[in-house]
Short mmCIF file of C-alpha atoms and ligand atoms in Angstrom, two decimals:
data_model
loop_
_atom_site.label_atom_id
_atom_site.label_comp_id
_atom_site.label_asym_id
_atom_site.label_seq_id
_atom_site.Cartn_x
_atom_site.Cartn_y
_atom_site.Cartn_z
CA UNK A 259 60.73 78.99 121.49
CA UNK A 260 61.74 82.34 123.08
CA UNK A 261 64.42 84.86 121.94
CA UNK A 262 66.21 87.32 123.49
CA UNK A 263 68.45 90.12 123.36
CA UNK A 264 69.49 91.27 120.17
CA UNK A 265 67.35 88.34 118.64
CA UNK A 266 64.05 89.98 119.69
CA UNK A 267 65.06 93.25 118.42
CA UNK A 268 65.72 92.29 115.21
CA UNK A 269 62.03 90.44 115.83
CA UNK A 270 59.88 93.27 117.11
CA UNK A 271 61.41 95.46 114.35
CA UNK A 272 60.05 93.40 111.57
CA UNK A 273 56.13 94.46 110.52
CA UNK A 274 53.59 92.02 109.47
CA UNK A 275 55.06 90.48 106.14
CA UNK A 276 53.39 87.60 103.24
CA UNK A 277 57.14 86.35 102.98
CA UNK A 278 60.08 87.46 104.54
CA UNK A 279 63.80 86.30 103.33
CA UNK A 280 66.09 85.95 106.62
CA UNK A 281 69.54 86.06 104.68
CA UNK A 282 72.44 84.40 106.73
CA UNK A 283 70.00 82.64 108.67
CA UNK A 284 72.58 79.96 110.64
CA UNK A 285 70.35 78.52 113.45
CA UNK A 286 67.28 79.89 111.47
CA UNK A 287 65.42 80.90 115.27
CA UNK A 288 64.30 84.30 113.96
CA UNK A 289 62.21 82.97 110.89
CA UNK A 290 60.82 80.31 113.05
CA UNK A 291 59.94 82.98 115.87
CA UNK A 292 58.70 85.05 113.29
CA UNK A 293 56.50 82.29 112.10
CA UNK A 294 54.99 80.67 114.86
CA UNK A 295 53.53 84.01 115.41
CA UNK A 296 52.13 85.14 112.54
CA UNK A 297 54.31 88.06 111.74
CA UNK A 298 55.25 86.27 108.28
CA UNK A 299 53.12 84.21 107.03
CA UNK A 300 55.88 82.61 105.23
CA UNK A 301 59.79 82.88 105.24
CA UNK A 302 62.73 82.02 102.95
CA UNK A 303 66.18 81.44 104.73
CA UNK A 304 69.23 81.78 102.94
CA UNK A 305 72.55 81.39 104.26
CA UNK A 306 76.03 81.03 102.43
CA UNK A 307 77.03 77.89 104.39
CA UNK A 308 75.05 74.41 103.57
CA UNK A 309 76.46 73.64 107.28
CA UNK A 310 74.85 76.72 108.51
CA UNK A 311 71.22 75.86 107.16
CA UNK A 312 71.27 72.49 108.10
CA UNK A 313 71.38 74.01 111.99
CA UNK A 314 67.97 75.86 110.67
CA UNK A 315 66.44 73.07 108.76
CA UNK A 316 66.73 70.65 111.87
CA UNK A 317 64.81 73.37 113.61
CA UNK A 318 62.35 74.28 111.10
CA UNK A 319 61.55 70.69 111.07
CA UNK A 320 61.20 70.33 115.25
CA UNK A 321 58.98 72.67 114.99
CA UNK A 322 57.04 71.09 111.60
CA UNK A 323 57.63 74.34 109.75
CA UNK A 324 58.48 72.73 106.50
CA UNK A 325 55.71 74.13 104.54
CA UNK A 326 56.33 77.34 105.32
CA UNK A 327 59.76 78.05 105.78
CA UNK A 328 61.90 77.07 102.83
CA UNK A 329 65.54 76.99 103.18
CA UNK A 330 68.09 77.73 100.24
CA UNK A 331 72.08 77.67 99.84
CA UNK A 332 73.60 80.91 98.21
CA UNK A 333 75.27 84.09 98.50
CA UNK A 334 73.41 86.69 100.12
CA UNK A 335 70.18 87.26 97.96
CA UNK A 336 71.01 85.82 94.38
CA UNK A 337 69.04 82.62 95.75
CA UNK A 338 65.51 85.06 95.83
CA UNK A 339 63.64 85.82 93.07
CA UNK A 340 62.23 89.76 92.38
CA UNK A 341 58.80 89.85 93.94
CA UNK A 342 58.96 86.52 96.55
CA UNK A 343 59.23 88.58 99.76
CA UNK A 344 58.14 91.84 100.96
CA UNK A 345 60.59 92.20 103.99
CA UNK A 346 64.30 91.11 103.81
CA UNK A 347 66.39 90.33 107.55
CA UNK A 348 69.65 90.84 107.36
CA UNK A 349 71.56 90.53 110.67
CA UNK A 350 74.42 89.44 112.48
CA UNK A 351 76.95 90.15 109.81
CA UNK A 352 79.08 93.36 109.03
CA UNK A 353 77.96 96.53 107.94
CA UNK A 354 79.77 96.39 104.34
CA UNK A 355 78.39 92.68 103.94
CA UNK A 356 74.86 93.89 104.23
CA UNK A 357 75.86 96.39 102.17
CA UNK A 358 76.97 94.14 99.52
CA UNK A 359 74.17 92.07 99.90
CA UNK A 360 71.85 94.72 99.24
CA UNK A 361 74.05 96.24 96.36
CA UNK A 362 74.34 93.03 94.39
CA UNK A 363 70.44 91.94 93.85
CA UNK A 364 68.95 95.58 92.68
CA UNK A 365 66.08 93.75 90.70
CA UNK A 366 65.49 91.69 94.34
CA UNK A 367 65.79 94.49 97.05
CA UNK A 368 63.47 96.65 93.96
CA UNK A 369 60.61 94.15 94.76
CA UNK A 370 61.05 94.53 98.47
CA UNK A 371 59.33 96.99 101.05
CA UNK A 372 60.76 96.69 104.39
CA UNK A 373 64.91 95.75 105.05
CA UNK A 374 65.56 95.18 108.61
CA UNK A 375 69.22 95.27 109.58
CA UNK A 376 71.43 94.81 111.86
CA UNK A 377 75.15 95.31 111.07
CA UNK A 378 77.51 93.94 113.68
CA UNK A 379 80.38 96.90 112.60
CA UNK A 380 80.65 99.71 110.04
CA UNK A 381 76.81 100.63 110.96
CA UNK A 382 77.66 104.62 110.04
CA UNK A 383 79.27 103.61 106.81
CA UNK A 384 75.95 101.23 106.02
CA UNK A 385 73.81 103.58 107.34
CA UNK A 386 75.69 106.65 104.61
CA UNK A 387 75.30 103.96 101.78
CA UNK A 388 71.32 103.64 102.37
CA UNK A 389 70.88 107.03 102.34
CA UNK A 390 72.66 107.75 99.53
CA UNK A 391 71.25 105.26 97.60
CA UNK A 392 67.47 105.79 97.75
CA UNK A 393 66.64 104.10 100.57
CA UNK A 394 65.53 106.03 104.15
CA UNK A 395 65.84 105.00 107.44
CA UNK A 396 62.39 104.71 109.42
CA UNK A 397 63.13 103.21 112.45
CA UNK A 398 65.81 102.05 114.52
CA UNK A 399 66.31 100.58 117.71
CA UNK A 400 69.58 99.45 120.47
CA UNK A 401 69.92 96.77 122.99
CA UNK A 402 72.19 95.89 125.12
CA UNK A 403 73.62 92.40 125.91
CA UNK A 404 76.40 92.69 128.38
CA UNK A 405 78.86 95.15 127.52
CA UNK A 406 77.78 95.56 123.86
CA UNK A 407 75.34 97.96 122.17
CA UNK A 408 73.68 95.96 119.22
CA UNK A 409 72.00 98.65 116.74
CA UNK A 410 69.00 97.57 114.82
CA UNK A 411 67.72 99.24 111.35
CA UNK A 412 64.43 99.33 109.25
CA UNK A 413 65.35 101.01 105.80
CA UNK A 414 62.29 101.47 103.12
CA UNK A 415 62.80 102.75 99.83
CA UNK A 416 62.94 105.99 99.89
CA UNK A 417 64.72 109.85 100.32
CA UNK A 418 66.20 111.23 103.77
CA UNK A 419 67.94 113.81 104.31
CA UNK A 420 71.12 114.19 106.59
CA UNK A 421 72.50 117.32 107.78
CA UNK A 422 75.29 116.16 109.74
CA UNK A 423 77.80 113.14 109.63
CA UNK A 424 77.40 112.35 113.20
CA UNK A 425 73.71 111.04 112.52
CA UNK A 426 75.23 108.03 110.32
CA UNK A 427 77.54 107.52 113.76
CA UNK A 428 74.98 107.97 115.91
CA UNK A 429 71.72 107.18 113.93
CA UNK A 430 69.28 109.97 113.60
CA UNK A 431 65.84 107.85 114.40
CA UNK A 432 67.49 107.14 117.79
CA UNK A 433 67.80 110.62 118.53
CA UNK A 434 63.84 111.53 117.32
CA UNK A 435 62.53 108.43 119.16
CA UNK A 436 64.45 109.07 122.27
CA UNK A 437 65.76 105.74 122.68
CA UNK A 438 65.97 104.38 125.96
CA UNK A 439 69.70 103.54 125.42
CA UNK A 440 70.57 106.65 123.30
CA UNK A 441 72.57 108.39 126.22
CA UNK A 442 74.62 105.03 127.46
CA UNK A 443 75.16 104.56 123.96
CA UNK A 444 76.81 107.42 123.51
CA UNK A 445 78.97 107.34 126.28
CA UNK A 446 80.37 104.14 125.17
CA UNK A 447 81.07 105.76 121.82
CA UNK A 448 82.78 108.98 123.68
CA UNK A 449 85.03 106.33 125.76
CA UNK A 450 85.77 104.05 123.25
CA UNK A 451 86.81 107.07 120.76
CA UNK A 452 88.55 108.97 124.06
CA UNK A 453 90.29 105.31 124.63
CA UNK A 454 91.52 105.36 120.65
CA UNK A 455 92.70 108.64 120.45
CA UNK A 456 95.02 108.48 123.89
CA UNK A 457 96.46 104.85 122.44
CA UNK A 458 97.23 106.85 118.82
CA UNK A 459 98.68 110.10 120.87
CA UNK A 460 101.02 107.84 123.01
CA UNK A 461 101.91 106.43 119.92
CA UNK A 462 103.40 110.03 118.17
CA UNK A 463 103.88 109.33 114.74
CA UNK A 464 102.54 111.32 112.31
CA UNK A 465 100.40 108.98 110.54
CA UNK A 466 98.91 109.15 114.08
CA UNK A 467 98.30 112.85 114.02
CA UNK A 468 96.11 112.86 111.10
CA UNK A 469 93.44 109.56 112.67
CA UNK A 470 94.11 112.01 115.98
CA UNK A 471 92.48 115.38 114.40
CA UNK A 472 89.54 113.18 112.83
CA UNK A 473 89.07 111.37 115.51
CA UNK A 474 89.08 114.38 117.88
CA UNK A 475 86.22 115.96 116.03
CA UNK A 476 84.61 113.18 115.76
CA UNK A 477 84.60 113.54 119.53
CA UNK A 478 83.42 116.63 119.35
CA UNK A 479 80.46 116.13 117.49
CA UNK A 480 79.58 113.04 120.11
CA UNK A 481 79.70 115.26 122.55
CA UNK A 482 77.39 118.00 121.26
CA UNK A 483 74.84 115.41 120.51
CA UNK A 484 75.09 113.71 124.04
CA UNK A 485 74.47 117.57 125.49
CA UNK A 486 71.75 118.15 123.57
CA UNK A 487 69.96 114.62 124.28
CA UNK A 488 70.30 115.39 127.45
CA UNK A 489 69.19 118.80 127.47
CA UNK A 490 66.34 117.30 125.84
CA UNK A 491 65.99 114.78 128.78
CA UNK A 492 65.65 117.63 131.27
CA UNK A 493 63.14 119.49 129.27
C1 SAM B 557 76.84 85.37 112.77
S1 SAM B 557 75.72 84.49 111.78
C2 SAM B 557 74.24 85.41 112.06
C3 SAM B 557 73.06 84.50 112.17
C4 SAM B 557 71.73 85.19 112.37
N1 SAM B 557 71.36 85.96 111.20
C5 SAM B 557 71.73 86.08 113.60
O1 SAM B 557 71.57 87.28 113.48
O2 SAM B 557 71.92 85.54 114.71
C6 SAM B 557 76.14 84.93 110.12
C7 SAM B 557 75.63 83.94 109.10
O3 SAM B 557 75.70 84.55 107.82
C8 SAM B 557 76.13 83.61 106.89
N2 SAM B 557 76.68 84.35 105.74
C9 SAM B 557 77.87 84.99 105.66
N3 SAM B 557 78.01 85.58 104.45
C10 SAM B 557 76.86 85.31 103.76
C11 SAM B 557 76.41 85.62 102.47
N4 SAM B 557 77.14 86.36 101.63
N5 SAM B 557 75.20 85.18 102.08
C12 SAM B 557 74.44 84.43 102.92
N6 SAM B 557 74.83 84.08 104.16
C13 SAM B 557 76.03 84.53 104.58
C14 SAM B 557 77.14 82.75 107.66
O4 SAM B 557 77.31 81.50 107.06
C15 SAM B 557 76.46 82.67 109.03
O5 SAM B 557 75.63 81.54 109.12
#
């Protein structure tokens, strides 16, 4: 079985793991992958939606995985117990979900070393909540597929410090590891914010104003970051 895309990122992000816990697994290909390799040596999938897992059961089972990869119904991690995995996957849904998910199973996520996420929206506001509640971003990665930019997280427990508000936007490990996609990625975020603010201004009302002005410095601070990356680039 191969994956692509923002699959395999998610993959190649997760380290060597005893037991992993792939939470809203649906077609369950990532544990599997994950698996057949060796990267877990075991894997619990939970997903919300019996109809969901029975997608990844069928193909735990093609590829006679049973023994290794046990599937359970639930809500986000209240199926785990503290101390059954050491890495959690958590990807595909959005931002505040993972957060959620994360928030409601302290005694769980307390247990576990490596979280590996990948919010589909509200990645800044996911990325503030980590940080500002113990854990630290150590990695992060961004594909492409088509016209979207997927953006891919490892949190560990842990403290980090962030100077600026633009580095939940525009995650700070992208910017130290010089990813690949860093400066595309942030000229999708400059057009799509450009794009916003022109729809609000032709709009005139003065609810608009206000989202304008944050918006607009918001801009700003994309803007500085793109110069300096590229600066950077030239060095
Ligand atoms: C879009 S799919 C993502 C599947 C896979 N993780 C991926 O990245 O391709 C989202 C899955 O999360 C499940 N889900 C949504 N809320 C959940 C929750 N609170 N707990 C567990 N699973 C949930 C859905 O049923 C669905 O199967």
């Amino acid at each position: 079985m191969r994956l692509k895309g923002r699959l395999l990122s998610v993959a190649e992000m997760v380290p060597p793991s005893k037991c992993i816990v792939d939470v809203g697994t649906d077609h369950g290909r990532l544990p599997v992958w994950l698996v057949k390799r060796g990267i877990a040596e075991r894997a619990i999938v939970t997903d919300i939606s019996a109809a969901s897992l029975k997608k990844a059961e069928a193909l735990i089972k093609a590829h006679g995985l049973e023994s290794l990869i046990e599937p359970r119904v639930g809500d986000g991690l209240s199926v785990v117990y503290p101390g059954e995995a050491d890495t959690v996957v958590i990807s595909g849904m959005g931002g505040l979900l993972i957060r959620d998910i994360l928030k409601n199973a302290p005694q769980v996520t307390d247990s576990v070393k490596t979280f590996v996420l990948q919010p589909m929206r509200n990645q800044g506001l996911l990325r503030k909540w980590l940080v500002n509640s113990g854990y630290a971003i150590v990695d992060e990665s961004l594909v492409r597929e088509k016209d979207k930019f997927y953006e891919v997280m490892v949190a560990q427990h842990g403290k980090q410090h962030i100077t600026r508000d633009v580095y939940y936007d525009i995650g700070y490990m992208l910017i130290q590891k010089k990813d690949p996609l860093l400066k595309e990625f942030i000229e999708y975020k400059m057009a799509k914010t450009a794009a916003i603010i022109e729809q609000l201004e032709s709009k005139g009302t003065p609810y608009s104003k206000k989202g304008i002005d944050g918006l607009k410095r918001k801009l700003e601070d994309y803007r500085e970051v793109y110069q300096w990356v590229t600066r950077c680039d030239r060095l």
